[in-house]
Amino acid sequence: MELRSGKLKEEVLKNIRAQIEAGKGKSLAIFRFGSNPGAKSYEQGLKKTVEQLGIPLRTFHYEKMEDQILEDFHRENTDPTVGGILLLEPIFPQVEGDLKANLDPKKDLDGVTLTNRGALFSGEGAYHIPATPRAALKLLKSYEPDLTGKEVLVINRTTVVGKPLVHLLLKENATVTVCHSKTRDLAGHLKRADIIFTAMGKAHKIGPEDVKDDAIVIDIGLSMKDGKLCGDADYEAFKESQVVTPVPGGVGALTNTLLLESLFKDF
Ligand SMILES: NC(=O)c1ccc[n+]([C@@H]2O[C@H](COP(=O)([O-])OP(=O)(O)OC[C@H]3O[C@@H](n4cnc5c(N)ncnc54)[C@H](OP(=O)(O)O)[C@@H]3O)[C@@H](O)[C@H]2O)c1
């Protein structure tokens, strides 16, 4: 069975529109560095949604390292009309530490500052939590609201996906196992899990025969196969009894809207 995010995304968009109509919300500032194609297409996708919604947007793009970066950043970071700042990866190493250390945690929509990460990891309320794991969990909970005691497998250990997801899942009382490229028996872990979050970025690596008959697979991975965007799971091959999120149309589609919704958070 396919678990799509379209309905949830519409609900989030509706909430954003209502807040804009109520006169709430501030500008978004996006910083991009160099010519990374992934960062460029991510920015284009965000821009499209932001423009459709009518959210004021300021974009900053630098081909090479320059003093202007810090000047622009510090101005946006202290401007009270700016509600959120996104620093698209990869960031020039000469400024990465400075930008992340100084980013106002309340404007840190994707939860990259140590303040927000620390608050999430220690179980306290972070201002912002990374949008990708949030979207993945929200999509799962729209189908399976109670995760208490469930065997949940996370295949990814990065700070943007796997690590924050583990903390969100522990809060839900799940029993969490983390796998990565050095894991010896991924096949065994896959067979035991009730729920699988996968973010390897390896096209169609997981098929229905790899998981339990009643497993739920939340696919965060994105990669290209035969010129088409696809996930880690070969979702079209999954049976009726197994639940899987499609790519595209699953986690990725919800991530951007959740990120933008964070602009309207009250503190
Ligand atoms: N849907 C969305 O909104 C969204 C947002 C962000 C990212 N993504 C996608 O999610 C994926 C992960 O992003 P990322 O930035 O975390 O990528 P990444 O840095 O490449 O991390 C991939 C993770 O998967 C693990 N891995 C790779 N191959 C594996 C294998 N054969 N067996 C077990 N584990 C394996 C890696 O293990 P090691 O740690 O040992 O290397 C690592 O932890 C990418 O496909 C990315 O495009 C999607």
PDB file of C-alpha atoms and ligand atoms in Angstrom:
ATOM      1  CA  MET A   1       0.000   0.000   0.000  1.00  0.00           C
ATOM      2  CA  GLU A   2       1.281   3.451  -0.863  1.00  0.00           C
ATOM      3  CA  LEU A   3       1.396   6.032   1.907  1.00  0.00           C
ATOM      4  CA  ARG A   4       1.354   9.376   0.090  1.00  0.00           C
ATOM      5  CA  SER A   5       1.883  12.793   1.684  1.00  0.00           C
ATOM      6  CA  GLY A   6      -0.413  14.859  -0.577  1.00  0.00           C
ATOM      7  CA  LYS A   7      -3.219  15.295   1.957  1.00  0.00           C
ATOM      8  CA  LEU A   8      -0.891  16.194   4.813  1.00  0.00           C
ATOM      9  CA  LYS A   9       0.925  18.660   2.575  1.00  0.00           C
ATOM     10  CA  GLU A  10      -2.366  20.363   1.676  1.00  0.00           C
ATOM     11  CA  GLU A  11      -3.232  20.691   5.377  1.00  0.00           C
ATOM     12  CA  VAL A  12       0.127  22.329   6.102  1.00  0.00           C
ATOM     13  CA  LEU A  13      -0.257  24.689   3.122  1.00  0.00           C
ATOM     14  CA  LYS A  14      -3.753  25.606   4.307  1.00  0.00           C
ATOM     15  CA  ASN A  15      -2.365  26.448   7.731  1.00  0.00           C
ATOM     16  CA  ILE A  16       0.384  28.592   6.185  1.00  0.00           C
ATOM     17  CA  ARG A  17      -2.134  30.488   4.011  1.00  0.00           C
ATOM     18  CA  ALA A  18      -4.360  31.124   7.037  1.00  0.00           C
ATOM     19  CA  GLN A  19      -1.420  32.575   8.959  1.00  0.00           C
ATOM     20  CA  ILE A  20      -0.419  34.797   6.043  1.00  0.00           C
ATOM     21  CA  GLU A  21      -4.015  36.052   5.782  1.00  0.00           C
ATOM     22  CA  ALA A  22      -3.940  36.796   9.508  1.00  0.00           C
ATOM     23  CA  GLY A  23      -0.944  39.047   8.850  1.00  0.00           C
ATOM     24  CA  LYS A  24       1.603  36.762  10.505  1.00  0.00           C
ATOM     25  CA  GLY A  25       4.909  35.559   9.167  1.00  0.00           C
ATOM     26  CA  LYS A  26       8.180  37.146   8.161  1.00  0.00           C
ATOM     27  CA  SER A  27      10.713  37.004   5.330  1.00  0.00           C
ATOM     28  CA  LEU A  28      12.803  33.975   4.498  1.00  0.00           C
ATOM     29  CA  ALA A  29      16.484  34.344   3.597  1.00  0.00           C
ATOM     30  CA  ILE A  30      18.247  31.575   1.659  1.00  0.00           C
ATOM     31  CA  PHE A  31      22.044  31.430   1.364  1.00  0.00           C
ATOM     32  CA  ARG A  32      23.650  29.234  -1.324  1.00  0.00           C
ATOM     33  CA  PHE A  33      27.353  28.714  -1.915  1.00  0.00           C
ATOM     34  CA  GLY A  34      29.113  27.605  -5.112  1.00  0.00           C
ATOM     35  CA  SER A  35      27.542  25.609  -7.910  1.00  0.00           C
ATOM     36  CA  ASN A  36      26.377  22.398  -6.232  1.00  0.00           C
ATOM     37  CA  PRO A  37      23.493  21.145  -8.437  1.00  0.00           C
ATOM     38  CA  GLY A  38      21.612  19.564  -5.497  1.00  0.00           C
ATOM     39  CA  ALA A  39      21.614  22.861  -3.572  1.00  0.00           C
ATOM     40  CA  LYS A  40      20.506  24.735  -6.691  1.00  0.00           C
ATOM     41  CA  SER A  41      17.551  22.468  -7.410  1.00  0.00           C
ATOM     42  CA  TYR A  42      16.574  22.469  -3.709  1.00  0.00           C
ATOM     43  CA  GLU A  43      16.563  26.281  -3.783  1.00  0.00           C
ATOM     44  CA  GLN A  44      14.496  26.322  -6.972  1.00  0.00           C
ATOM     45  CA  GLY A  45      11.902  23.976  -5.444  1.00  0.00           C
ATOM     46  CA  LEU A  46      11.652  26.079  -2.292  1.00  0.00           C
ATOM     47  CA  LYS A  47      11.463  29.323  -4.282  1.00  0.00           C
ATOM     48  CA  LYS A  48       8.529  28.020  -6.292  1.00  0.00           C
ATOM     49  CA  THR A  49       6.502  27.177  -3.176  1.00  0.00           C
ATOM     50  CA  VAL A  50       7.510  30.392  -1.405  1.00  0.00           C
ATOM     51  CA  GLU A  51       6.449  32.509  -4.386  1.00  0.00           C
ATOM     52  CA  GLN A  52       3.140  30.641  -4.739  1.00  0.00           C
ATOM     53  CA  LEU A  53       2.405  31.329  -1.088  1.00  0.00           C
ATOM     54  CA  GLY A  54       3.494  34.975  -1.306  1.00  0.00           C
ATOM     55  CA  ILE A  55       6.122  34.712   1.437  1.00  0.00           C
ATOM     56  CA  PRO A  56       8.732  37.510   1.138  1.00  0.00           C
ATOM     57  CA  LEU A  57      12.011  35.926   0.035  1.00  0.00           C
ATOM     58  CA  ARG A  58      15.617  37.125  -0.103  1.00  0.00           C
ATOM     59  CA  THR A  59      18.144  34.889  -1.835  1.00  0.00           C
ATOM     60  CA  PHE A  60      21.912  35.187  -1.590  1.00  0.00           C
ATOM     61  CA  HIS A  61      24.220  33.260  -3.886  1.00  0.00           C
ATOM     62  CA  TYR A  62      28.021  33.367  -3.908  1.00  0.00           C
ATOM     63  CA  GLU A  63      30.148  31.688  -6.564  1.00  0.00           C
ATOM     64  CA  LYS A  64      33.280  32.035  -4.450  1.00  0.00           C
ATOM     65  CA  MET A  65      34.392  32.967  -0.950  1.00  0.00           C
ATOM     66  CA  GLU A  66      34.010  36.729  -0.315  1.00  0.00           C
ATOM     67  CA  ASP A  67      33.701  39.127   2.662  1.00  0.00           C
ATOM     68  CA  GLN A  68      30.189  40.038   1.526  1.00  0.00           C
ATOM     69  CA  ILE A  69      28.931  36.650   2.832  1.00  0.00           C
ATOM     70  CA  LEU A  70      29.473  37.526   6.491  1.00  0.00           C
ATOM     71  CA  GLU A  71      28.168  41.050   5.965  1.00  0.00           C
ATOM     72  CA  ASP A  72      24.915  39.809   4.364  1.00  0.00           C
ATOM     73  CA  PHE A  73      24.532  37.040   6.917  1.00  0.00           C
ATOM     74  CA  HIS A  74      24.937  39.282   9.968  1.00  0.00           C
ATOM     75  CA  ARG A  75      22.478  41.824   8.531  1.00  0.00           C
ATOM     76  CA  GLU A  76      19.794  39.160   7.866  1.00  0.00           C
ATOM     77  CA  ASN A  77      20.498  37.452  11.189  1.00  0.00           C
ATOM     78  CA  THR A  78      19.761  40.631  13.144  1.00  0.00           C
ATOM     79  CA  ASP A  79      16.954  42.007  10.950  1.00  0.00           C
ATOM     80  CA  PRO A  80      13.689  41.570  12.919  1.00  0.00           C
ATOM     81  CA  THR A  81      11.660  41.317   9.681  1.00  0.00           C
ATOM     82  CA  VAL A  82      13.539  38.117   8.754  1.00  0.00           C
ATOM     83  CA  GLY A  83      11.934  35.082  10.384  1.00  0.00           C
ATOM     84  CA  GLY A  84      14.089  32.307   8.960  1.00  0.00           C
ATOM     85  CA  ILE A  85      17.510  31.728   7.439  1.00  0.00           C
ATOM     86  CA  LEU A  86      18.419  28.630   5.457  1.00  0.00           C
ATOM     87  CA  LEU A  87      22.090  27.880   4.876  1.00  0.00           C
ATOM     88  CA  LEU A  88      22.125  25.406   1.985  1.00  0.00           C
ATOM     89  CA  GLU A  89      24.825  22.738   2.125  1.00  0.00           C
ATOM     90  CA  PRO A  90      27.593  22.610   1.084  1.00  0.00           C
ATOM     91  CA  ILE A  91      28.739  25.815   2.779  1.00  0.00           C
ATOM     92  CA  PHE A  92      32.218  27.238   2.050  1.00  0.00           C
ATOM     93  CA  PRO A  93      34.426  25.735   4.821  1.00  0.00           C
ATOM     94  CA  GLN A  94      36.006  29.165   5.521  1.00  0.00           C
ATOM     95  CA  VAL A  95      32.658  30.475   6.842  1.00  0.00           C
ATOM     96  CA  GLU A  96      30.701  27.363   7.799  1.00  0.00           C
ATOM     97  CA  GLY A  97      31.696  27.379  11.478  1.00  0.00           C
ATOM     98  CA  ASP A  98      31.097  31.111  11.876  1.00  0.00           C
ATOM     99  CA  LEU A  99      27.669  31.026  10.181  1.00  0.00           C
ATOM    100  CA  LYS A 100      26.377  28.034  12.135  1.00  0.00           C
ATOM    101  CA  ALA A 101      27.761  29.314  15.449  1.00  0.00           C
ATOM    102  CA  ASN A 102      26.132  32.729  15.016  1.00  0.00           C
ATOM    103  CA  LEU A 103      22.833  31.795  13.404  1.00  0.00           C
ATOM    104  CA  ASP A 104      19.976  32.899  15.652  1.00  0.00           C
ATOM    105  CA  PRO A 105      18.427  29.579  16.855  1.00  0.00           C
ATOM    106  CA  LYS A 106      14.949  31.105  16.419  1.00  0.00           C
ATOM    107  CA  LYS A 107      15.719  31.739  12.722  1.00  0.00           C
ATOM    108  CA  ASP A 108      17.373  28.331  12.276  1.00  0.00           C
ATOM    109  CA  LEU A 109      14.392  26.722  10.484  1.00  0.00           C
ATOM    110  CA  ASP A 110      16.210  23.455   9.743  1.00  0.00           C
ATOM    111  CA  GLY A 111      17.644  22.974  13.229  1.00  0.00           C
ATOM    112  CA  VAL A 112      21.360  23.039  12.353  1.00  0.00           C
ATOM    113  CA  THR A 113      22.635  25.125  15.275  1.00  0.00           C
ATOM    114  CA  LEU A 114      24.149  23.461  18.318  1.00  0.00           C
ATOM    115  CA  THR A 115      21.463  25.091  20.458  1.00  0.00           C
ATOM    116  CA  ASN A 116      18.657  23.426  18.516  1.00  0.00           C
ATOM    117  CA  ARG A 117      20.490  20.125  18.153  1.00  0.00           C
ATOM    118  CA  GLY A 118      21.406  20.067  21.835  1.00  0.00           C
ATOM    119  CA  ALA A 119      17.833  20.816  22.880  1.00  0.00           C
ATOM    120  CA  LEU A 120      16.504  18.002  20.704  1.00  0.00           C
ATOM    121  CA  PHE A 121      19.131  15.519  21.871  1.00  0.00           C
ATOM    122  CA  SER A 122      18.602  16.334  25.553  1.00  0.00           C
ATOM    123  CA  GLY A 123      14.837  16.022  25.192  1.00  0.00           C
ATOM    124  CA  GLU A 124      14.139  19.698  25.815  1.00  0.00           C
ATOM    125  CA  GLY A 125      12.002  21.779  23.459  1.00  0.00           C
ATOM    126  CA  ALA A 126      14.146  22.915  20.512  1.00  0.00           C
ATOM    127  CA  TYR A 127      13.079  26.065  18.656  1.00  0.00           C
ATOM    128  CA  HIS A 128      13.402  24.130  15.388  1.00  0.00           C
ATOM    129  CA  ILE A 129      13.916  20.453  14.502  1.00  0.00           C
ATOM    130  CA  PRO A 130      15.336  19.341  11.113  1.00  0.00           C
ATOM    131  CA  ALA A 131      12.457  19.205   8.624  1.00  0.00           C
ATOM    132  CA  THR A 132      13.317  15.903   6.910  1.00  0.00           C
ATOM    133  CA  PRO A 133      13.051  13.647   9.982  1.00  0.00           C
ATOM    134  CA  ARG A 134       9.998  15.643  11.081  1.00  0.00           C
ATOM    135  CA  ALA A 135       8.297  15.045   7.737  1.00  0.00           C
ATOM    136  CA  ALA A 136       9.182  11.342   7.813  1.00  0.00           C
ATOM    137  CA  LEU A 137       7.750  10.916  11.309  1.00  0.00           C
ATOM    138  CA  LYS A 138       4.615  12.952  10.560  1.00  0.00           C
ATOM    139  CA  LEU A 139       3.907  10.799   7.521  1.00  0.00           C
ATOM    140  CA  LEU A 140       4.361   7.591   9.521  1.00  0.00           C
ATOM    141  CA  LYS A 141       2.126   8.838  12.342  1.00  0.00           C
ATOM    142  CA  SER A 142      -0.665   9.686   9.904  1.00  0.00           C
ATOM    143  CA  TYR A 143      -0.898   5.917   9.379  1.00  0.00           C
ATOM    144  CA  GLU A 144       0.448   4.491  12.672  1.00  0.00           C
ATOM    145  CA  PRO A 145      -0.033   6.971  15.528  1.00  0.00           C
ATOM    146  CA  ASP A 146       1.211   4.734  18.366  1.00  0.00           C
ATOM    147  CA  LEU A 147       4.875   3.723  18.143  1.00  0.00           C
ATOM    148  CA  THR A 148       5.151   2.456  21.733  1.00  0.00           C
ATOM    149  CA  GLY A 149       7.426  -0.584  21.866  1.00  0.00           C
ATOM    150  CA  LYS A 150       7.641  -0.896  18.080  1.00  0.00           C
ATOM    151  CA  GLU A 151      10.908  -2.204  16.610  1.00  0.00           C
ATOM    152  CA  VAL A 152      12.010   0.711  14.444  1.00  0.00           C
ATOM    153  CA  LEU A 153      15.033   0.554  12.163  1.00  0.00           C
ATOM    154  CA  VAL A 154      16.757   3.732  10.973  1.00  0.00           C
ATOM    155  CA  ILE A 155      19.203   3.241   8.083  1.00  0.00           C
ATOM    156  CA  ASN A 156      21.259   6.451   8.225  1.00  0.00           C
ATOM    157  CA  ARG A 157      23.428   8.032  10.918  1.00  0.00           C
ATOM    158  CA  THR A 158      23.880  11.600   9.650  1.00  0.00           C
ATOM    159  CA  THR A 159      23.119  14.743  11.651  1.00  0.00           C
ATOM    160  CA  VAL A 160      20.481  15.860   9.131  1.00  0.00           C
ATOM    161  CA  VAL A 161      18.458  12.643   9.025  1.00  0.00           C
ATOM    162  CA  GLY A 162      19.351   9.636  11.195  1.00  0.00           C
ATOM    163  CA  LYS A 163      20.506  11.228  14.451  1.00  0.00           C
ATOM    164  CA  PRO A 164      17.586  13.654  14.905  1.00  0.00           C
ATOM    165  CA  LEU A 165      15.164  10.916  13.850  1.00  0.00           C
ATOM    166  CA  VAL A 166      16.462   8.598  16.591  1.00  0.00           C
ATOM    167  CA  HIS A 167      15.688  11.222  19.221  1.00  0.00           C
ATOM    168  CA  LEU A 168      12.217  11.882  17.834  1.00  0.00           C
ATOM    169  CA  LEU A 169      11.496   8.141  17.831  1.00  0.00           C
ATOM    170  CA  LEU A 170      12.745   7.638  21.391  1.00  0.00           C
ATOM    171  CA  LYS A 171      10.306  10.362  22.475  1.00  0.00           C
ATOM    172  CA  GLU A 172       7.578   8.207  20.886  1.00  0.00           C
ATOM    173  CA  ASN A 173       8.700   5.232  23.027  1.00  0.00           C
ATOM    174  CA  ALA A 174       9.892   3.213  20.027  1.00  0.00           C
ATOM    175  CA  THR A 175      12.764   0.718  20.311  1.00  0.00           C
ATOM    176  CA  VAL A 176      15.288   2.099  17.850  1.00  0.00           C
ATOM    177  CA  THR A 177      18.109   0.384  15.948  1.00  0.00           C
ATOM    178  CA  VAL A 178      20.464   2.382  13.723  1.00  0.00           C
ATOM    179  CA  CYS A 179      22.234   0.860  10.704  1.00  0.00           C
ATOM    180  CA  HIS A 180      24.881   2.375   8.402  1.00  0.00           C
ATOM    181  CA  SER A 181      27.365   1.350   5.739  1.00  0.00           C
ATOM    182  CA  LYS A 182      29.505  -0.605   8.227  1.00  0.00           C
ATOM    183  CA  THR A 183      26.605  -2.606   9.650  1.00  0.00           C
ATOM    184  CA  ARG A 184      27.325  -6.337   9.312  1.00  0.00           C
ATOM    185  CA  ASP A 185      23.828  -7.786   9.036  1.00  0.00           C
ATOM    186  CA  LEU A 186      21.530  -5.208   7.453  1.00  0.00           C
ATOM    187  CA  ALA A 187      19.396  -8.008   5.992  1.00  0.00           C
ATOM    188  CA  GLY A 188      18.734  -9.442   9.473  1.00  0.00           C
ATOM    189  CA  HIS A 189      17.803  -6.021  10.898  1.00  0.00           C
ATOM    190  CA  LEU A 190      15.456  -5.385   7.973  1.00  0.00           C
ATOM    191  CA  LYS A 191      13.667  -8.696   8.542  1.00  0.00           C
ATOM    192  CA  ARG A 192      13.089  -7.993  12.248  1.00  0.00           C
ATOM    193  CA  ALA A 193      11.804  -4.409  12.026  1.00  0.00           C
ATOM    194  CA  ASP A 194       8.142  -3.393  12.330  1.00  0.00           C
ATOM    195  CA  ILE A 195       8.965   0.007  10.839  1.00  0.00           C
ATOM    196  CA  ILE A 196      11.904   1.006   8.623  1.00  0.00           C
ATOM    197  CA  PHE A 197      13.130   4.538   7.926  1.00  0.00           C
ATOM    198  CA  THR A 198      15.636   4.347   5.118  1.00  0.00           C
ATOM    199  CA  ALA A 199      17.876   7.197   3.878  1.00  0.00           C
ATOM    200  CA  MET A 200      20.813   5.538   2.117  1.00  0.00           C
ATOM    201  CA  GLY A 201      20.402   7.253  -1.231  1.00  0.00           C
ATOM    202  CA  LYS A 202      20.733   3.854  -2.951  1.00  0.00           C
ATOM    203  CA  ALA A 203      18.157   3.343  -5.681  1.00  0.00           C
ATOM    204  CA  HIS A 204      15.718   0.454  -5.109  1.00  0.00           C
ATOM    205  CA  LYS A 205      17.981  -1.330  -2.625  1.00  0.00           C
ATOM    206  CA  ILE A 206      15.043  -2.590  -0.560  1.00  0.00           C
ATOM    207  CA  GLY A 207      12.349  -4.838  -1.999  1.00  0.00           C
ATOM    208  CA  PRO A 208       9.251  -6.454  -0.452  1.00  0.00           C
ATOM    209  CA  GLU A 209      11.056  -9.755   0.107  1.00  0.00           C
ATOM    210  CA  ASP A 210      13.594  -7.981   2.387  1.00  0.00           C
ATOM    211  CA  VAL A 211      11.051  -6.913   5.029  1.00  0.00           C
ATOM    212  CA  LYS A 212       8.291  -8.486   7.137  1.00  0.00           C
ATOM    213  CA  ASP A 213       4.930  -9.022   5.453  1.00  0.00           C
ATOM    214  CA  ASP A 214       3.337  -6.334   7.627  1.00  0.00           C
ATOM    215  CA  ALA A 215       6.274  -3.895   7.683  1.00  0.00           C
ATOM    216  CA  ILE A 216       5.962  -0.139   7.163  1.00  0.00           C
ATOM    217  CA  VAL A 217       8.729   1.443   5.065  1.00  0.00           C
ATOM    218  CA  ILE A 218       9.261   5.203   5.207  1.00  0.00           C
ATOM    219  CA  ASP A 219      11.571   6.047   2.338  1.00  0.00           C
ATOM    220  CA  ILE A 220      13.638   9.211   2.731  1.00  0.00           C
ATOM    221  CA  GLY A 221      16.341   8.297   0.195  1.00  0.00           C
ATOM    222  CA  LEU A 222      16.580  10.160  -3.100  1.00  0.00           C
ATOM    223  CA  SER A 223      18.583   9.040  -6.106  1.00  0.00           C
ATOM    224  CA  MET A 224      18.328   8.771  -9.868  1.00  0.00           C
ATOM    225  CA  LYS A 225      17.758   5.544 -11.787  1.00  0.00           C
ATOM    226  CA  ASP A 226      17.238   5.437 -15.556  1.00  0.00           C
ATOM    227  CA  GLY A 227      16.768   9.212 -15.510  1.00  0.00           C
ATOM    228  CA  LYS A 228      14.006   9.032 -12.889  1.00  0.00           C
ATOM    229  CA  LEU A 229      13.959  10.195  -9.284  1.00  0.00           C
ATOM    230  CA  CYS A 230      13.590   7.208  -6.977  1.00  0.00           C
ATOM    231  CA  GLY A 231      13.953   6.100  -3.388  1.00  0.00           C
ATOM    232  CA  ASP A 232      15.784   3.324  -1.530  1.00  0.00           C
ATOM    233  CA  ALA A 233      12.681   1.116  -1.745  1.00  0.00           C
ATOM    234  CA  ASP A 234      11.292  -0.314  -4.950  1.00  0.00           C
ATOM    235  CA  TYR A 235       7.811   0.833  -3.884  1.00  0.00           C
ATOM    236  CA  GLU A 236       5.960  -0.352  -6.957  1.00  0.00           C
ATOM    237  CA  ALA A 237       6.993  -3.939  -6.128  1.00  0.00           C
ATOM    238  CA  PHE A 238       5.565  -3.837  -2.595  1.00  0.00           C
ATOM    239  CA  LYS A 239       2.501  -5.885  -1.739  1.00  0.00           C
ATOM    240  CA  GLU A 240      -0.867  -4.676  -0.506  1.00  0.00           C
ATOM    241  CA  SER A 241      -0.088  -5.786   3.067  1.00  0.00           C
ATOM    242  CA  GLN A 242       3.142  -3.780   3.295  1.00  0.00           C
ATOM    243  CA  VAL A 243       3.015  -0.026   3.592  1.00  0.00           C
ATOM    244  CA  VAL A 244       5.570   2.077   1.738  1.00  0.00           C
ATOM    245  CA  THR A 245       5.996   5.778   1.013  1.00  0.00           C
ATOM    246  CA  PRO A 246       6.560   6.521  -2.690  1.00  0.00           C
ATOM    247  CA  VAL A 247       9.343   8.636  -4.188  1.00  0.00           C
ATOM    248  CA  PRO A 248       8.329  11.141  -5.431  1.00  0.00           C
ATOM    249  CA  GLY A 249       5.117  11.894  -3.516  1.00  0.00           C
ATOM    250  CA  GLY A 250       6.210  10.817  -0.034  1.00  0.00           C
ATOM    251  CA  VAL A 251       8.585  12.359   2.526  1.00  0.00           C
ATOM    252  CA  GLY A 252      10.288  14.842   0.165  1.00  0.00           C
ATOM    253  CA  ALA A 253       7.013  16.437  -0.873  1.00  0.00           C
ATOM    254  CA  LEU A 254       6.162  17.203   2.751  1.00  0.00           C
ATOM    255  CA  THR A 255       9.605  18.376   3.896  1.00  0.00           C
ATOM    256  CA  ASN A 256       9.599  21.822   2.249  1.00  0.00           C
ATOM    257  CA  THR A 257       6.124  22.755   3.403  1.00  0.00           C
ATOM    258  CA  LEU A 258       6.960  21.815   7.009  1.00  0.00           C
ATOM    259  CA  LEU A 259      10.113  23.869   6.760  1.00  0.00           C
ATOM    260  CA  LEU A 260       8.140  26.905   5.580  1.00  0.00           C
ATOM    261  CA  GLU A 261       5.486  26.408   8.245  1.00  0.00           C
ATOM    262  CA  SER A 262       8.255  26.929  10.814  1.00  0.00           C
ATOM    263  CA  LEU A 263       8.467  30.584   9.717  1.00  0.00           C
ATOM    264  CA  PHE A 264       5.173  31.147  11.509  1.00  0.00           C
ATOM    265  CA  LYS A 265       6.171  29.620  14.831  1.00  0.00           C
ATOM    266  CA  ASP A 266       5.578  31.764  17.892  1.00  0.00           C
ATOM    267  CA  PHE A 267       8.197  31.721  20.620  1.00  0.00           C
TER     268      PHE A 267
HETATM  269  N1  LIG B   1      13.211  13.458   1.327  1.00  0.00           N
HETATM  270  C1  LIG B   1      13.865  14.513   1.816  1.00  0.00           C
HETATM  271  O1  LIG B   1      13.253  15.491   2.173  1.00  0.00           O
HETATM  272  C2  LIG B   1      15.361  14.431   1.971  1.00  0.00           C
HETATM  273  C3  LIG B   1      16.057  15.430   2.661  1.00  0.00           C
HETATM  274  C4  LIG B   1      17.439  15.271   2.875  1.00  0.00           C
HETATM  275  C5  LIG B   1      18.075  14.152   2.338  1.00  0.00           C
HETATM  276  N2  LIG B   1      17.349  13.257   1.609  1.00  0.00           N
HETATM  277  C6  LIG B   1      17.988  12.069   1.024  1.00  0.00           C
HETATM  278  O2  LIG B   1      18.243  11.153   2.086  1.00  0.00           O
HETATM  279  C7  LIG B   1      19.438  10.427   1.799  1.00  0.00           C
HETATM  280  C8  LIG B   1      20.386  10.617   2.943  1.00  0.00           C
HETATM  281  O3  LIG B   1      20.814  11.956   3.057  1.00  0.00           O
HETATM  282  P1  LIG B   1      22.135  12.287   3.846  1.00  0.00           P
HETATM  283  O4  LIG B   1      22.450  13.708   3.629  1.00  0.00           O
HETATM  284  O5  LIG B   1      22.007  11.779   5.242  1.00  0.00           O
HETATM  285  O6  LIG B   1      23.145  11.366   2.979  1.00  0.00           O
HETATM  286  P2  LIG B   1      24.538  10.697   3.256  1.00  0.00           P
HETATM  287  O7  LIG B   1      25.416  11.639   3.985  1.00  0.00           O
HETATM  288  O8  LIG B   1      24.981  10.124   1.965  1.00  0.00           O
HETATM  289  O9  LIG B   1      24.178   9.481   4.262  1.00  0.00           O
HETATM  290  C9  LIG B   1      23.747   8.239   3.843  1.00  0.00           C
HETATM  291  C10 LIG B   1      23.611   7.343   5.063  1.00  0.00           C
HETATM  292  O10 LIG B   1      23.212   6.052   4.614  1.00  0.00           O
HETATM  293  C11 LIG B   1      24.177   5.073   5.055  1.00  0.00           C
HETATM  294  N3  LIG B   1      24.362   4.085   3.998  1.00  0.00           N
HETATM  295  C12 LIG B   1      24.769   4.289   2.722  1.00  0.00           C
HETATM  296  N4  LIG B   1      24.824   3.120   2.052  1.00  0.00           N
HETATM  297  C13 LIG B   1      24.439   2.160   2.916  1.00  0.00           C
HETATM  298  C14 LIG B   1      24.309   0.753   2.827  1.00  0.00           C
HETATM  299  N5  LIG B   1      24.579   0.095   1.693  1.00  0.00           N
HETATM  300  N6  LIG B   1      23.890   0.082   3.913  1.00  0.00           N
HETATM  301  C15 LIG B   1      23.597   0.735   5.071  1.00  0.00           C
HETATM  302  N7  LIG B   1      23.720   2.075   5.222  1.00  0.00           N
HETATM  303  C16 LIG B   1      24.143   2.772   4.159  1.00  0.00           C
HETATM  304  C17 LIG B   1      25.468   5.855   5.293  1.00  0.00           C
HETATM  305  O11 LIG B   1      26.297   5.161   6.200  1.00  0.00           O
HETATM  306  P3  LIG B   1      27.719   5.772   6.709  1.00  0.00           P
HETATM  307  O12 LIG B   1      27.351   6.776   7.771  1.00  0.00           O
HETATM  308  O13 LIG B   1      28.451   4.602   7.260  1.00  0.00           O
HETATM  309  O14 LIG B   1      28.374   6.382   5.512  1.00  0.00           O
HETATM  310  C18 LIG B   1      24.912   7.171   5.844  1.00  0.00           C
HETATM  311  O15 LIG B   1      24.649   7.079   7.229  1.00  0.00           O
HETATM  312  C19 LIG B   1      19.932  10.962   0.442  1.00  0.00           C
HETATM  313  O16 LIG B   1      19.443  10.128  -0.569  1.00  0.00           O
HETATM  314  C20 LIG B   1      19.295  12.332   0.351  1.00  0.00           C
HETATM  315  O17 LIG B   1      19.127  12.742  -0.997  1.00  0.00           O
HETATM  316  C21 LIG B   1      16.020  13.361   1.441  1.00  0.00           C
END
